[in-house]
Short mmCIF file of C-alpha atoms in Angstrom, two decimals:
data_model
loop_
_atom_site.label_atom_id
_atom_site.label_comp_id
_atom_site.label_asym_id
_atom_site.label_seq_id
_atom_site.Cartn_x
_atom_site.Cartn_y
_atom_site.Cartn_z
CA UNK F 924 31.09 84.61 24.16
CA UNK F 925 28.78 86.64 21.99
CA UNK F 926 25.57 85.13 23.26
CA UNK F 927 25.55 86.85 26.66
CA UNK F 928 24.71 90.23 25.10
CA UNK F 929 20.98 90.66 24.78
CA UNK F 930 19.85 91.62 21.27
CA UNK F 931 18.45 95.09 20.88
CA UNK F 932 16.77 96.96 18.07
CA UNK F 933 19.26 97.31 15.25
CA UNK F 934 19.07 99.09 11.90
CA UNK F 935 18.69 96.70 8.96
CA UNK F 936 21.78 95.62 7.04
CA UNK F 937 20.94 97.87 4.10
CA UNK F 938 21.00 100.94 6.35
CA UNK F 939 24.29 99.87 7.94
CA UNK F 940 25.74 99.11 4.52
CA UNK F 941 24.75 102.54 3.23
CA UNK F 942 26.33 104.27 6.21
CA UNK F 943 29.52 102.23 5.90
CA UNK F 944 29.80 102.96 2.17
CA UNK F 945 29.13 106.67 2.70
CA UNK F 946 31.69 106.92 5.51
CA UNK F 947 34.19 104.89 3.49
CA UNK F 948 33.66 107.11 0.46
CA UNK F 949 34.33 110.26 2.46
CA UNK F 950 37.47 108.71 3.96
CA UNK F 951 38.85 107.66 0.60
CA UNK F 952 38.03 111.00 -1.03
CA UNK F 953 39.42 112.98 1.90
CA UNK F 954 42.56 110.87 2.06
CA UNK F 955 43.18 111.25 -1.67
CA UNK F 956 42.64 115.01 -1.68
CA UNK F 957 44.82 115.38 1.41
CA UNK F 958 47.66 113.58 -0.36
CA UNK F 959 47.33 115.92 -3.36
CA UNK F 960 47.50 118.98 -1.08
CA UNK F 961 50.47 117.53 0.78
CA UNK F 962 52.32 116.86 -2.47
CA UNK F 963 51.66 120.39 -3.74
CA UNK F 964 52.78 121.86 -0.43
CA UNK F 965 55.99 119.86 -0.49
CA UNK F 966 56.78 120.92 -4.04
CA UNK F 967 56.49 124.59 -3.01
CA UNK F 968 58.19 124.37 0.39
CA UNK F 969 61.17 122.39 -0.90
CA UNK F 970 61.93 125.38 -3.12
CA UNK F 971 61.83 127.72 -0.12
CA UNK F 972 63.67 125.70 2.53
CA UNK F 973 66.90 123.73 2.59
CA UNK F 974 66.79 119.91 3.04
CA UNK F 975 68.35 120.06 6.52
CA UNK F 976 65.23 121.77 7.83
CA UNK F 977 63.11 118.83 6.74
CA UNK F 978 65.50 116.46 8.50
CA UNK F 979 65.15 118.38 11.78
CA UNK F 980 61.37 118.60 11.40
CA UNK F 981 61.15 114.88 10.65
CA UNK F 982 62.86 114.07 13.96
CA UNK F 983 60.52 116.39 15.89
CA UNK F 984 57.43 114.90 14.24
CA UNK F 985 58.62 111.31 14.66
CA UNK F 986 59.34 111.87 18.34
CA UNK F 987 55.86 113.33 18.88
CA UNK F 988 54.22 110.44 17.05
CA UNK F 989 56.18 107.82 19.01
CA UNK F 990 55.28 109.46 22.32
CA UNK F 991 51.62 109.46 21.28
CA UNK F 992 51.72 105.82 20.23
CA UNK F 993 53.43 104.47 23.31
CA UNK F 994 50.98 106.34 25.55
CA UNK F 995 47.84 105.42 23.60
CA UNK F 996 45.08 104.29 25.97
CA UNK F 997 42.32 103.95 23.38
CA UNK F 998 40.14 106.93 24.34
CA UNK F 999 38.57 107.36 20.90
CA UNK F 1000 38.14 103.60 20.44
CA UNK F 1001 36.48 103.38 23.84
CA UNK F 1002 33.92 106.02 22.88
CA UNK F 1003 33.21 104.23 19.61
CA UNK F 1004 32.70 100.77 21.11
CA UNK F 1005 31.27 101.48 24.57
CA UNK F 1006 27.57 101.34 25.35
CA UNK F 1007 28.14 104.62 27.19
CA UNK F 1008 29.66 106.27 24.12
CA UNK F 1009 26.86 108.88 24.04
CA UNK F 1010 26.68 109.44 27.82
CA UNK F 1011 27.71 113.04 28.73
CA UNK F 1012 29.33 111.93 32.01
CA UNK F 1013 31.40 109.35 30.16
CA UNK F 1014 32.38 111.80 27.41
CA UNK F 1015 33.44 114.50 29.87
CA UNK F 1016 35.56 111.98 31.77
CA UNK F 1017 37.27 111.00 28.52
CA UNK F 1018 37.87 114.67 27.72
CA UNK F 1019 39.53 115.37 31.08
CA UNK F 1020 41.76 112.29 30.75
CA UNK F 1021 42.58 113.30 27.18
CA UNK F 1022 43.68 116.78 28.29
CA UNK F 1023 45.81 115.36 31.10
CA UNK F 1024 47.48 112.94 28.67
CA UNK F 1025 48.26 115.80 26.27
CA UNK F 1026 49.97 117.80 29.01
CA UNK F 1027 52.00 114.77 30.14
CA UNK F 1028 53.10 114.12 26.55
CA UNK F 1029 54.29 117.72 26.17
CA UNK F 1030 56.20 117.56 29.45
CA UNK F 1031 57.86 114.32 28.28
CA UNK F 1032 58.83 115.93 24.97
CA UNK F 1033 60.11 118.98 26.84
CA UNK F 1034 62.27 116.79 29.08
CA UNK F 1035 63.69 115.03 26.02
CA UNK F 1036 64.43 118.34 24.32
CA UNK F 1037 66.28 119.58 27.45
CA UNK F 1038 68.28 116.34 27.61
CA UNK F 1039 69.13 116.71 23.92
CA UNK F 1040 70.24 120.30 24.46
CA UNK F 1041 72.69 119.32 27.19
CA UNK F 1042 73.88 116.32 25.18
CA UNK F 1043 74.82 118.76 22.43
CA UNK F 1044 76.57 121.08 24.87
CA UNK F 1045 78.61 118.18 26.20
CA UNK F 1046 79.42 116.86 22.68
CA UNK F 1047 77.83 113.49 23.43
CA UNK F 1048 76.21 113.19 19.99
CA UNK F 1049 77.96 112.75 16.62
CA UNK F 1050 78.73 116.23 15.29
CA UNK F 1051 77.36 115.53 11.81
CA UNK F 1052 74.12 113.86 12.88
CA UNK F 1053 70.75 115.59 12.75
CA UNK F 1054 70.53 115.17 16.54
CA UNK F 1055 73.41 117.62 16.89
CA UNK F 1056 71.45 120.42 15.21
CA UNK F 1057 71.39 123.37 17.66
CA UNK F 1058 67.79 124.22 16.74
CA UNK F 1059 66.37 120.70 17.19
CA UNK F 1060 65.71 120.87 20.97
CA UNK F 1061 63.70 124.09 20.62
CA UNK F 1062 61.79 122.75 17.62
CA UNK F 1063 60.83 119.64 19.62
CA UNK F 1064 59.74 121.70 22.62
CA UNK F 1065 57.57 124.04 20.53
CA UNK F 1066 56.15 121.53 18.05
CA UNK F 1067 55.17 119.13 20.83
CA UNK F 1068 52.69 121.77 22.02
CA UNK F 1069 50.47 120.11 19.43
CA UNK F 1070 49.90 117.32 21.98
CA UNK F 1071 48.30 119.80 24.40
CA UNK F 1072 46.18 121.26 21.60
CA UNK F 1073 45.05 117.80 20.52
CA UNK F 1074 44.20 117.00 24.13
CA UNK F 1075 41.56 119.74 24.14
CA UNK F 1076 39.90 118.37 20.99
CA UNK F 1077 36.19 117.79 21.56
CA UNK F 1078 34.87 114.27 22.05
CA UNK F 1079 32.39 115.19 19.32
CA UNK F 1080 35.17 113.99 17.00
CA UNK F 1081 34.99 110.45 18.37
CA UNK F 1082 31.19 110.39 18.51
CA UNK F 1083 31.15 111.41 14.84
CA UNK F 1084 33.09 108.21 14.08
CA UNK F 1085 30.65 106.26 16.23
CA UNK F 1086 27.75 107.63 14.16
CA UNK F 1087 29.50 107.33 10.76
CA UNK F 1088 29.47 111.12 10.37
CA UNK F 1089 32.75 111.10 8.45
CA UNK F 1090 31.81 113.99 6.14
CA UNK F 1091 32.32 116.73 8.72
CA UNK F 1092 35.56 115.16 9.94
CA UNK F 1093 37.01 115.14 6.44
CA UNK F 1094 35.87 118.72 5.85
CA UNK F 1095 37.55 119.94 9.04
CA UNK F 1096 40.78 118.07 8.28
CA UNK F 1097 40.95 119.52 4.77
CA UNK F 1098 40.15 123.07 5.94
CA UNK F 1099 42.87 122.84 8.59
CA UNK F 1100 45.33 121.47 6.06
CA UNK F 1101 44.61 124.14 3.43
CA UNK F 1102 44.80 127.06 5.88
CA UNK F 1103 47.96 125.72 7.51
CA UNK F 1104 49.55 125.17 4.08
CA UNK F 1105 48.84 128.74 2.96
CA UNK F 1106 50.22 130.21 6.19
CA UNK F 1107 53.24 127.92 6.02
CA UNK F 1108 54.05 129.01 2.46
CA UNK F 1109 53.67 132.71 3.33
CA UNK F 1110 55.95 132.40 6.37
CA UNK F 1111 58.38 130.24 4.43
CA UNK F 1112 58.60 132.78 1.61
CA UNK F 1113 59.16 135.62 4.10
CA UNK F 1114 61.63 133.94 6.46
CA UNK F 1115 63.06 130.85 4.72
CA UNK F 1116 62.99 129.38 8.22
CA UNK F 1117 62.12 126.00 9.72
CA UNK F 1118 59.57 127.84 11.88
CA UNK F 1119 57.30 127.94 8.84
CA UNK F 1120 56.95 124.14 9.13
CA UNK F 1121 56.49 124.30 12.91
CA UNK F 1122 53.82 127.00 12.62
CA UNK F 1123 51.98 125.07 9.93
CA UNK F 1124 51.81 121.95 12.08
CA UNK F 1125 50.63 123.79 15.18
CA UNK F 1126 48.06 125.81 13.24
CA UNK F 1127 46.55 122.68 11.69
CA UNK F 1128 46.14 121.17 15.17
CA UNK F 1129 44.63 124.39 16.54
CA UNK F 1130 42.09 124.77 13.72
CA UNK F 1131 41.05 121.14 14.05
CA UNK F 1132 40.58 121.49 17.80
CA UNK F 1133 38.55 124.72 17.56
CA UNK F 1134 36.29 123.43 14.78
CA UNK F 1135 35.71 120.17 16.66
CA UNK F 1136 34.00 122.27 19.35
CA UNK F 1137 32.26 124.86 17.18
CA UNK F 1138 31.36 123.07 13.92
CA UNK F 1139 30.33 119.61 15.06
CA UNK F 1140 27.13 118.43 16.68
CA UNK F 1141 27.13 116.57 19.97
CA UNK F 1142 27.72 117.00 23.66
CA UNK F 1143 29.64 120.19 24.60
CA UNK F 1144 32.46 119.11 26.90
CA UNK F 1145 33.08 120.53 30.35
CA UNK F 1146 35.52 119.76 33.16
CA UNK F 1147 34.12 116.89 35.23
CA UNK F 1148 34.61 113.18 35.63
CA UNK F 1149 32.78 110.17 36.93
CA UNK F 1150 34.43 107.34 38.88
CA UNK F 1151 32.64 104.55 37.01
CA UNK F 1152 33.57 106.06 33.65
CA UNK F 1153 37.18 106.45 34.76
CA UNK F 1154 37.22 102.82 35.89
CA UNK F 1155 35.97 101.68 32.47
CA UNK F 1156 38.62 103.77 30.72
CA UNK F 1157 41.34 102.21 32.87
CA UNK F 1158 40.16 98.62 32.30
CA UNK F 1159 39.95 99.12 28.54
CA UNK F 1160 42.89 101.49 28.23
CA UNK F 1161 45.52 99.46 30.07
CA UNK F 1162 45.44 96.78 27.39
CA UNK F 1163 45.38 99.29 24.55
CA UNK F 1164 48.45 100.88 26.15
CA UNK F 1165 50.28 97.54 26.29
CA UNK F 1166 49.20 96.70 22.75
CA UNK F 1167 50.33 100.08 21.39
CA UNK F 1168 53.66 99.95 23.20
CA UNK F 1169 54.42 96.46 21.93
CA UNK F 1170 53.05 97.37 18.49
CA UNK F 1171 55.53 100.24 18.15
CA UNK F 1172 58.39 97.84 18.87
CA UNK F 1173 56.95 95.15 16.57
CA UNK F 1174 56.76 97.68 13.76
CA UNK F 1175 60.41 98.66 14.13
CA UNK F 1176 61.73 96.25 11.52
CA UNK F 1177 63.63 98.99 9.71
CA UNK F 1178 65.34 100.01 12.96
CA UNK F 1179 66.32 96.39 13.62
CA UNK F 1180 67.60 95.92 10.08
CA UNK F 1181 69.52 99.19 10.35
CA UNK F 1182 71.64 97.60 13.06
CA UNK F 1183 72.90 94.99 10.59
CA UNK F 1184 73.23 96.73 7.22
CA UNK F 1185 74.52 99.99 5.79
CA UNK F 1186 72.44 103.01 4.84
CA UNK F 1187 72.41 101.99 1.18
CA UNK F 1188 70.82 98.59 1.81
CA UNK F 1189 68.41 100.01 4.36
CA UNK F 1190 67.42 102.65 1.79
CA UNK F 1191 66.49 99.90 -0.67
CA UNK F 1192 64.39 98.22 2.01
CA UNK F 1193 62.63 101.52 2.77
CA UNK F 1194 61.86 102.07 -0.93
CA UNK F 1195 60.36 98.58 -1.21
CA UNK F 1196 58.36 99.17 1.96
CA UNK F 1197 56.97 102.47 0.68
CA UNK F 1198 55.80 100.87 -2.58
CA UNK F 1199 54.30 97.91 -0.73
CA UNK F 1200 52.58 99.99 1.96
CA UNK F 1201 50.68 102.48 -0.19
CA UNK F 1202 47.44 100.49 -0.52
CA UNK F 1203 47.57 98.66 2.85
CA UNK F 1204 48.03 102.08 4.46
CA UNK F 1205 44.78 103.32 2.95
CA UNK F 1206 42.99 100.14 4.00
CA UNK F 1207 44.28 100.52 7.56
CA UNK F 1208 42.69 103.96 7.68
CA UNK F 1209 39.37 102.49 6.55
CA UNK F 1210 39.63 99.66 9.09
CA UNK F 1211 40.13 102.13 11.95
CA UNK F 1212 37.62 104.78 10.88
CA UNK F 1213 34.81 102.72 9.33
CA UNK F 1214 35.09 99.09 10.41
CA UNK F 1215 35.37 99.85 14.14
CA UNK F 1216 32.12 101.84 14.42
CA UNK F 1217 30.28 99.34 12.20
CA UNK F 1218 31.44 96.33 14.17
CA UNK F 1219 30.87 98.10 17.50
CA UNK F 1220 27.27 98.87 16.57
CA UNK F 1221 26.66 95.24 15.62
CA UNK F 1222 28.38 93.96 18.77
CA UNK F 1223 26.21 96.22 20.95
CA UNK F 1224 22.88 95.64 19.26
CA UNK F 1225 22.84 92.36 17.32
CA UNK F 1226 25.91 90.22 18.13
CA UNK F 1227 24.50 87.21 16.29
CA UNK F 1228 25.28 89.04 13.03
CA UNK F 1229 28.85 89.90 13.94
CA UNK F 1230 30.50 87.08 11.96
CA UNK F 1231 28.57 87.93 8.80
CA UNK F 1232 29.36 91.65 9.02
CA UNK F 1233 32.99 90.88 9.84
CA UNK F 1234 33.45 88.90 6.64
CA UNK F 1235 31.52 91.40 4.54
CA UNK F 1236 33.95 94.06 5.69
CA UNK F 1237 36.96 91.80 5.24
CA UNK F 1238 36.39 90.07 1.89
CA UNK F 1239 36.96 93.09 -0.42
CA UNK F 1240 40.23 93.91 1.33
CA UNK F 1241 41.23 90.23 1.31
CA UNK F 1242 40.73 89.98 -2.44
CA UNK F 1243 42.66 93.18 -3.10
CA UNK F 1244 45.62 92.37 -0.83
CA UNK F 1245 45.90 88.74 -1.96
CA UNK F 1246 45.78 89.84 -5.60
CA UNK F 1247 48.53 92.38 -4.88
CA UNK F 1248 50.56 89.73 -3.10
CA UNK F 1249 50.53 87.50 -6.18
CA UNK F 1250 51.09 90.45 -8.54
CA UNK F 1251 54.05 91.92 -6.64
CA UNK F 1252 55.63 88.54 -5.94
CA UNK F 1253 55.63 88.00 -9.70
CA UNK F 1254 56.27 91.51 -11.03
CA UNK F 1255 57.81 93.44 -8.12
CA UNK F 1256 61.14 93.69 -9.89
CA UNK F 1257 59.46 95.05 -13.01
CA UNK F 1258 57.60 97.69 -10.99
CA UNK F 1259 60.80 98.93 -9.31
CA UNK F 1260 62.63 99.03 -12.65
CA UNK F 1261 59.81 101.10 -14.19
CA UNK F 1262 59.52 103.56 -11.27
CA UNK F 1263 63.16 104.07 -10.28
CA UNK F 1264 66.57 104.44 -11.89
CA UNK F 1265 69.02 101.49 -11.96
CA UNK F 1266 70.57 102.44 -8.60
CA UNK F 1267 67.39 101.15 -6.91
CA UNK F 1268 67.04 97.94 -8.91
CA UNK F 1269 67.91 95.71 -5.94
CA UNK F 1270 64.77 96.94 -4.18
CA UNK F 1271 62.78 94.83 -6.64
CA UNK F 1272 63.86 91.53 -5.09
CA UNK F 1273 63.14 92.89 -1.61
CA UNK F 1274 59.67 94.01 -2.72
CA UNK F 1275 58.89 90.57 -4.14
CA UNK F 1276 59.68 88.89 -0.83
CA UNK F 1277 57.98 91.50 1.35
CA UNK F 1278 54.83 91.08 -0.75
CA UNK F 1279 54.25 87.78 1.10
CA UNK F 1280 53.54 89.78 4.27
CA UNK F 1281 50.27 90.94 2.69
CA UNK F 1282 48.84 87.50 3.42
CA UNK F 1283 48.70 88.36 7.13
CA UNK F 1284 48.15 92.11 6.66
CA UNK F 1285 44.63 91.43 5.38
CA UNK F 1286 43.57 90.46 8.91
CA UNK F 1287 43.63 94.10 10.01
CA UNK F 1288 39.84 94.07 10.41
CA UNK F 1289 40.11 91.48 13.17
CA UNK F 1290 41.88 94.05 15.36
CA UNK F 1291 38.78 96.21 15.10
CA UNK F 1292 36.56 93.24 16.03
CA UNK F 1293 38.47 92.72 19.26
CA UNK F 1294 38.22 96.42 20.09
CA UNK F 1295 34.50 96.41 19.26
CA UNK F 1296 34.00 93.51 21.70
CA UNK F 1297 36.02 95.25 24.41
CA UNK F 1298 38.87 92.72 24.16
CA UNK F 1299 41.98 94.88 23.66
CA UNK F 1300 44.10 92.27 25.48
CA UNK F 1301 43.76 90.10 22.36
CA UNK F 1302 45.55 92.86 20.44
CA UNK F 1303 48.29 92.91 23.03
CA UNK F 1304 48.81 89.17 22.53
CA UNK F 1305 48.98 89.51 18.72
CA UNK F 1306 51.42 92.42 18.87
CA UNK F 1307 53.58 90.52 21.36
CA UNK F 1308 53.68 87.53 19.03
CA UNK F 1309 54.73 89.85 16.18
CA UNK F 1310 57.45 91.38 18.34
CA UNK F 1311 58.84 88.00 19.46
CA UNK F 1312 58.71 86.70 15.88
CA UNK F 1313 60.63 89.71 14.57
CA UNK F 1314 63.43 89.63 17.12
CA UNK F 1315 63.85 85.84 17.23
CA UNK F 1316 63.77 85.22 13.47
CA UNK F 1317 65.56 88.12 11.82
CA UNK F 1318 68.91 88.28 13.72
CA UNK F 1319 69.82 84.57 13.33
CA UNK F 1320 68.60 84.51 9.72
CA UNK F 1321 70.80 87.49 8.92
CA UNK F 1322 73.75 85.92 10.72
CA UNK F 1323 73.48 82.63 8.82
CA UNK F 1324 71.98 83.71 5.50
CA UNK F 1325 72.62 87.41 5.02
CA UNK F 1326 70.23 90.20 4.11
CA UNK F 1327 68.04 88.12 1.78
CA UNK F 1328 67.36 85.55 4.50
CA UNK F 1329 66.55 88.35 6.95
CA UNK F 1330 64.02 89.82 4.50
CA UNK F 1331 62.38 86.41 4.16
CA UNK F 1332 62.20 86.24 7.95
CA UNK F 1333 60.51 89.65 8.15
CA UNK F 1334 57.96 88.67 5.49
CA UNK F 1335 57.09 85.18 6.73
CA UNK F 1336 57.41 86.11 10.40
CA UNK F 1337 54.19 88.10 10.01
CA UNK F 1338 52.37 84.79 9.62
CA UNK F 1339 53.12 83.89 13.24
CA UNK F 1340 50.01 85.74 14.44
CA UNK F 1341 47.61 83.72 12.30
CA UNK F 1342 47.23 80.66 14.59
CA UNK F 1343 46.37 83.03 17.43
CA UNK F 1344 43.84 84.89 15.28
CA UNK F 1345 42.09 81.65 14.36
CA UNK F 1346 42.17 80.52 17.99
CA UNK F 1347 40.62 83.76 19.26
CA UNK F 1348 38.07 83.81 16.44
CA UNK F 1349 37.09 80.23 17.22
CA UNK F 1350 36.39 81.23 20.82
CA UNK F 1351 34.23 84.09 19.55
CA UNK F 1352 32.43 82.02 16.91
CA UNK F 1353 33.82 84.12 14.08
CA UNK F 1354 35.62 81.59 11.88
CA UNK F 1355 34.15 80.73 8.47
CA UNK F 1356 36.65 78.44 6.75
CA UNK F 1357 34.71 78.36 3.48
CA UNK F 1358 35.16 82.10 3.03
CA UNK F 1359 38.76 81.90 4.23
CA UNK F 1360 39.53 79.44 1.43
CA UNK F 1361 37.41 81.09 -1.26
CA UNK F 1362 39.38 84.36 -1.30
CA UNK F 1363 42.68 82.54 -1.92
CA UNK F 1364 41.83 82.39 -5.63
CA UNK F 1365 43.05 86.00 -5.80
CA UNK F 1366 46.66 84.91 -5.26
CA UNK F 1367 47.12 82.93 -8.52
CA UNK F 1368 45.07 85.57 -10.35
CA UNK F 1369 47.52 88.25 -9.23
CA UNK F 1370 50.52 86.07 -10.06
CA UNK F 1371 49.21 85.42 -13.59
CA UNK F 1372 48.65 89.16 -14.15
CA UNK F 1373 52.18 89.85 -12.93
CA UNK F 1374 53.58 87.19 -15.24
CA UNK F 1375 51.69 88.74 -18.15
CA UNK F 1376 53.14 92.17 -17.32
CA UNK F 1377 56.63 90.65 -17.24
CA UNK F 1378 56.08 89.24 -20.72
CA UNK F 1379 54.77 92.54 -22.08
CA UNK F 1380 57.19 94.99 -20.45
CA UNK F 1381 60.09 92.82 -19.35
#
């Protein structure tokens, strides 16, 4: 399938490697500094606001995120992977569609907030739930304006990813975060109101949007569209939409589990998931922001090298995640006991089992390969398999074996996508079984390290 694309001039591997490492370095540094700022902000704001305000804000933010995910049509990914990713007509078409999507998202959030308001008036919702908060509908309506603001963000943002210009992106994100944090603290100190959080979120979006137009190089957007560009967006975007919609449902394991167990058990599962997801979360960011432009450039210009670049991008993450799988499967209980008080001890056993899901999580780069090749329908298939696996395995396992069996089902069910990955990769000429086997040495290495830690600290 790769051979039909005619080779073009392509920068040597050293140049690509340097750009990938530079972009990856900026992403890691920016992500780390952002987490430090976020932690400092939370420490200050939690002393100014009551916990209920964070609960209301969490619902508003989660709703906005879910609406964005289930309506994702891959506009940024299309710019990164398309041969027309630098074409002004194509970019302006993307911008117009992006603005329209932002307005539709806000209208959807507004409709939900109105429905929630009347549900409260009619006492449909539990009186003590966060959904019954009288301020929640207005918070959702106002905070969701961020979707309109994001819609006006310049396509220079996406072309910066395409060109590995991650430095300016990280700078803008940090500037927006710092300014919004300062304003949020000032308003919070003056009003002790939830609107400090709302204002901070909207201001961060606004600063990012303005700076994307004024402080980044590239094509200045204007209102116009081209039929051929719109057609390409629809062909690519319809499968990204399906994939994102199914992916949201496939990632709802905690919601599914919450239907079977009490809040205490679900809380233990959430704690284990947070500990497990810290490093994979950072790798996912790198996969999306660095691997996609690298693989897209290779796919456009020298597809014969795609398999080699794919494994070069994958192997470091494979080694890290497989090592962590062995380490946490062996010493997950010890880690929980060291980090948390005895009330959370049962999360250790859950963490040990969930660690097995890292075996499949390391294939995150392959999602970017399929996007780079313009094959988003492969992602839709993989997410559908994950969804079917989750909802066919977990309920019967819980019914017959209880919570522990259900956790095993959630961990091992993630492996269901692997036969499909190998099948798709075989069609694309991407499989290298020698490298697939070589990285497995990291599993016993991690297990031995975990066993040693158990002996020392156990």
